[in-house]
Amino acid sequence: MMSTISPVFSAEPSLATFVPAFETGFTPWDISHLFSVFDSSLDPIQSPAHDFASVNRTSSDVAPTEENTHERKKKRKLSNRESAKRSREKKQKHLEEMSIQLNQLKTQNHELTNQLRYVSYHCQRTNTENERLRLENRILQDKLLNIRQVLMFRQIERSLNCSTWPCDNSTVVTVQQDPSMIY
């Protein structure tokens, strides 16, 4: 004949799973040792000797007592406090790192702004100087053009002032006027 026993697989008794058992108390599959971690009030990492001892537990050893439940809650609260403390410390460290990074970026931004002003100032000066040189170039090109025109007019005038006429049919006389007397 079979009966049912209630091995505890969680801390909540309402979540117990009913497993069929023989009248002798033997269950065909005793898996309570797999859930011994949930019932243990010790650290989850234990020596192998403890694991072998947990295999031989009976259902009365597995049932949580009020004291065990209270102890687990107390440990959980302590663990939560420590976790919250670590979280706050981590957050504080992160904020400090971000503050340092912010100050570094502000300094870098200030330096880059100053460099930009310096480059902009020199760029403006260079543009002004280039514009002045372009204007000077244009003026010099105009002067050069005027000088060339004057030289061309003088050459044309010389060629016109140098008259050729026949004195008699056999002799040609060429008269040249002195260019310095033109003015």
Short mmCIF file of C-alpha atoms in Angstrom, two decimals:
data_model
loop_
_atom_site.label_atom_id
_atom_site.label_comp_id
_atom_site.label_asym_id
_atom_site.label_seq_id
_atom_site.Cartn_x
_atom_site.Cartn_y
_atom_site.Cartn_z
CA MET A 1 0.00 0.00 0.00
CA MET A 2 1.18 3.51 -0.75
CA SER A 3 0.81 6.68 1.24
CA THR A 4 1.97 10.18 0.58
CA ILE A 5 4.61 12.15 2.42
CA SER A 6 5.39 15.75 1.97
CA PRO A 7 9.09 16.42 1.47
CA VAL A 8 9.74 20.15 1.50
CA PHE A 9 11.27 21.50 -1.63
CA SER A 10 10.96 25.16 -0.69
CA ALA A 11 10.72 27.33 2.39
CA GLU A 12 6.98 27.73 1.83
CA PRO A 13 4.91 24.79 3.18
CA SER A 14 2.08 25.61 0.76
CA LEU A 15 4.41 24.84 -2.15
CA ALA A 16 5.19 21.29 -0.94
CA THR A 17 4.93 18.57 -3.53
CA PHE A 18 3.30 15.32 -2.54
CA VAL A 19 5.34 12.26 -3.47
CA PRO A 20 3.95 8.71 -3.17
CA ALA A 21 5.66 6.60 -0.48
CA PHE A 22 5.37 2.98 0.64
CA GLU A 23 4.13 2.11 4.13
CA THR A 24 7.68 1.53 5.22
CA GLY A 25 8.50 5.18 4.59
CA PHE A 26 10.68 4.32 1.64
CA THR A 27 10.09 6.44 -1.43
CA PRO A 28 11.08 4.93 -4.75
CA TRP A 29 12.98 8.07 -5.57
CA ASP A 30 14.42 9.94 -2.65
CA ILE A 31 15.51 13.28 -4.06
CA SER A 32 15.36 15.29 -0.88
CA HIS A 33 19.18 15.51 -0.87
CA LEU A 34 18.97 17.64 -4.01
CA PHE A 35 17.02 20.27 -2.08
CA SER A 36 19.10 20.21 1.07
CA VAL A 37 20.59 23.55 0.08
CA PHE A 38 17.22 25.20 0.64
CA ASP A 39 16.84 23.72 4.10
CA SER A 40 20.40 24.32 5.25
CA SER A 41 21.13 27.31 7.46
CA LEU A 42 24.85 26.99 6.64
CA ASP A 43 26.75 28.42 3.69
CA PRO A 44 25.76 27.00 0.32
CA ILE A 45 29.36 25.93 -0.30
CA GLN A 46 30.04 23.02 2.06
CA SER A 47 32.42 20.12 2.25
CA PRO A 48 31.60 16.87 0.41
CA ALA A 49 31.17 15.09 3.77
CA HIS A 50 28.12 17.26 4.49
CA ASP A 51 26.59 16.33 1.14
CA PHE A 52 26.76 12.62 1.97
CA ALA A 53 25.14 13.24 5.34
CA SER A 54 22.24 15.09 3.74
CA VAL A 55 21.34 12.03 1.64
CA ASN A 56 20.37 10.05 4.78
CA ARG A 57 17.89 12.62 6.11
CA THR A 58 14.33 11.70 6.82
CA SER A 59 11.29 13.81 6.11
CA SER A 60 11.16 15.05 9.72
CA ASP A 61 14.75 16.41 9.41
CA VAL A 62 13.80 18.34 6.27
CA ALA A 63 10.76 20.13 7.71
CA PRO A 64 11.63 23.76 8.55
CA THR A 65 11.15 24.96 12.05
CA GLU A 66 10.14 28.43 13.06
CA GLU A 67 13.64 29.01 14.37
CA ASN A 68 15.22 27.98 11.04
CA THR A 69 12.82 30.23 9.15
CA HIS A 70 13.59 33.13 11.47
CA GLU A 71 17.32 32.47 11.10
CA ARG A 72 17.04 32.37 7.29
CA LYS A 73 15.09 35.65 7.27
CA LYS A 74 17.71 37.20 9.52
CA LYS A 75 20.51 36.01 7.21
CA ARG A 76 18.61 37.20 4.15
CA LYS A 77 18.12 40.67 5.70
CA LEU A 78 21.81 40.83 6.58
CA SER A 79 22.74 39.70 3.09
CA ASN A 80 20.38 42.30 1.60
CA ARG A 81 21.88 45.03 3.79
CA GLU A 82 25.40 44.08 2.73
CA SER A 83 24.34 43.94 -0.90
CA ALA A 84 22.68 47.38 -0.61
CA LYS A 85 25.82 48.74 1.06
CA ARG A 86 27.99 47.36 -1.75
CA SER A 87 25.58 48.83 -4.27
CA ARG A 88 25.73 52.26 -2.60
CA GLU A 89 29.54 52.11 -2.46
CA LYS A 90 29.68 51.09 -6.11
CA LYS A 91 27.29 53.92 -7.03
CA GLN A 92 29.36 56.42 -5.01
CA LYS A 93 32.56 55.24 -6.68
CA HIS A 94 30.90 55.54 -10.09
CA LEU A 95 29.70 59.08 -9.27
CA GLU A 96 33.21 60.06 -8.17
CA GLU A 97 34.68 58.65 -11.38
CA MET A 98 32.06 60.49 -13.43
CA SER A 99 32.84 63.71 -11.55
CA ILE A 100 36.55 63.30 -12.27
CA GLN A 101 35.81 62.57 -15.91
CA LEU A 102 33.51 65.61 -16.09
CA ASN A 103 36.26 67.87 -14.73
CA GLN A 104 38.76 66.42 -17.21
CA LEU A 105 36.36 66.96 -20.09
CA LYS A 106 35.64 70.54 -18.97
CA THR A 107 39.39 71.24 -18.87
CA GLN A 108 39.88 69.65 -22.27
CA ASN A 109 36.93 71.62 -23.66
CA HIS A 110 38.42 74.86 -22.31
CA GLU A 111 41.80 74.07 -23.88
CA LEU A 112 40.20 73.23 -27.22
CA THR A 113 38.14 76.43 -27.13
CA ASN A 114 41.32 78.44 -26.56
CA GLN A 115 43.06 76.65 -29.43
CA LEU A 116 40.09 77.35 -31.67
CA ARG A 117 40.18 81.05 -30.79
CA TYR A 118 43.92 81.15 -31.50
CA VAL A 119 43.53 79.42 -34.87
CA SER A 120 40.52 81.59 -35.79
CA TYR A 121 42.43 84.77 -34.94
CA HIS A 122 45.41 83.73 -37.08
CA CYS A 123 43.15 82.58 -39.87
CA GLN A 124 41.46 85.99 -39.88
CA ARG A 125 44.84 87.75 -39.89
CA THR A 126 46.04 85.54 -42.75
CA ASN A 127 42.88 86.23 -44.75
CA THR A 128 43.32 89.96 -44.21
CA GLU A 129 46.95 89.76 -45.28
CA ASN A 130 46.01 87.69 -48.34
CA GLU A 131 43.38 90.23 -49.32
CA ARG A 132 45.93 93.04 -48.96
CA LEU A 133 48.43 91.12 -51.10
CA ARG A 134 45.80 90.45 -53.77
CA LEU A 135 44.96 94.15 -53.90
CA GLU A 136 48.66 95.03 -54.11
CA ASN A 137 49.08 92.44 -56.87
CA ARG A 138 46.20 93.98 -58.82
CA ILE A 139 47.69 97.46 -58.43
CA LEU A 140 51.12 96.25 -59.58
CA GLN A 141 49.59 94.44 -62.56
CA ASP A 142 47.77 97.65 -63.52
CA LYS A 143 51.05 99.61 -63.24
CA LEU A 144 52.83 97.00 -65.33
CA LEU A 145 50.09 97.19 -67.95
CA ASN A 146 50.38 101.00 -68.00
CA ILE A 147 54.16 100.79 -68.37
CA ARG A 148 53.81 98.34 -71.25
CA GLN A 149 51.28 100.61 -72.92
CA VAL A 150 53.62 103.58 -72.53
CA LEU A 151 56.46 101.58 -74.05
CA MET A 152 54.29 100.47 -76.94
CA PHE A 153 53.19 104.05 -77.58
CA ARG A 154 56.82 105.17 -77.55
CA GLN A 155 57.77 102.48 -80.01
CA ILE A 156 54.87 103.44 -82.23
CA GLU A 157 55.82 107.10 -81.90
CA ARG A 158 59.42 106.32 -82.76
CA SER A 159 58.36 104.44 -85.80
CA LEU A 160 56.15 107.36 -86.81
CA ASN A 161 58.85 109.95 -86.06
CA CYS A 162 61.33 108.15 -88.14
CA SER A 163 60.26 109.41 -91.54
CA THR A 164 61.47 108.12 -94.76
CA TRP A 165 61.17 110.24 -97.91
CA PRO A 166 62.81 110.19 -101.24
CA CYS A 167 65.08 113.13 -102.01
CA ASP A 168 65.55 112.12 -105.50
CA ASN A 169 64.71 108.91 -107.01
CA SER A 170 68.05 107.36 -106.28
CA THR A 171 68.70 108.36 -102.65
CA VAL A 172 66.65 107.68 -99.53
CA VAL A 173 67.21 109.84 -96.48
CA THR A 174 66.13 108.79 -93.03
CA VAL A 175 65.65 111.31 -90.25
CA GLN A 176 65.26 110.31 -86.68
CA GLN A 177 64.10 112.58 -83.96
CA ASP A 178 65.73 112.43 -80.57
CA PRO A 179 63.28 110.69 -78.14
CA SER A 180 64.33 112.89 -75.25
CA MET A 181 63.03 115.92 -77.06
CA ILE A 182 59.51 114.55 -77.26
CA TYR A 183 58.63 115.86 -73.82
#
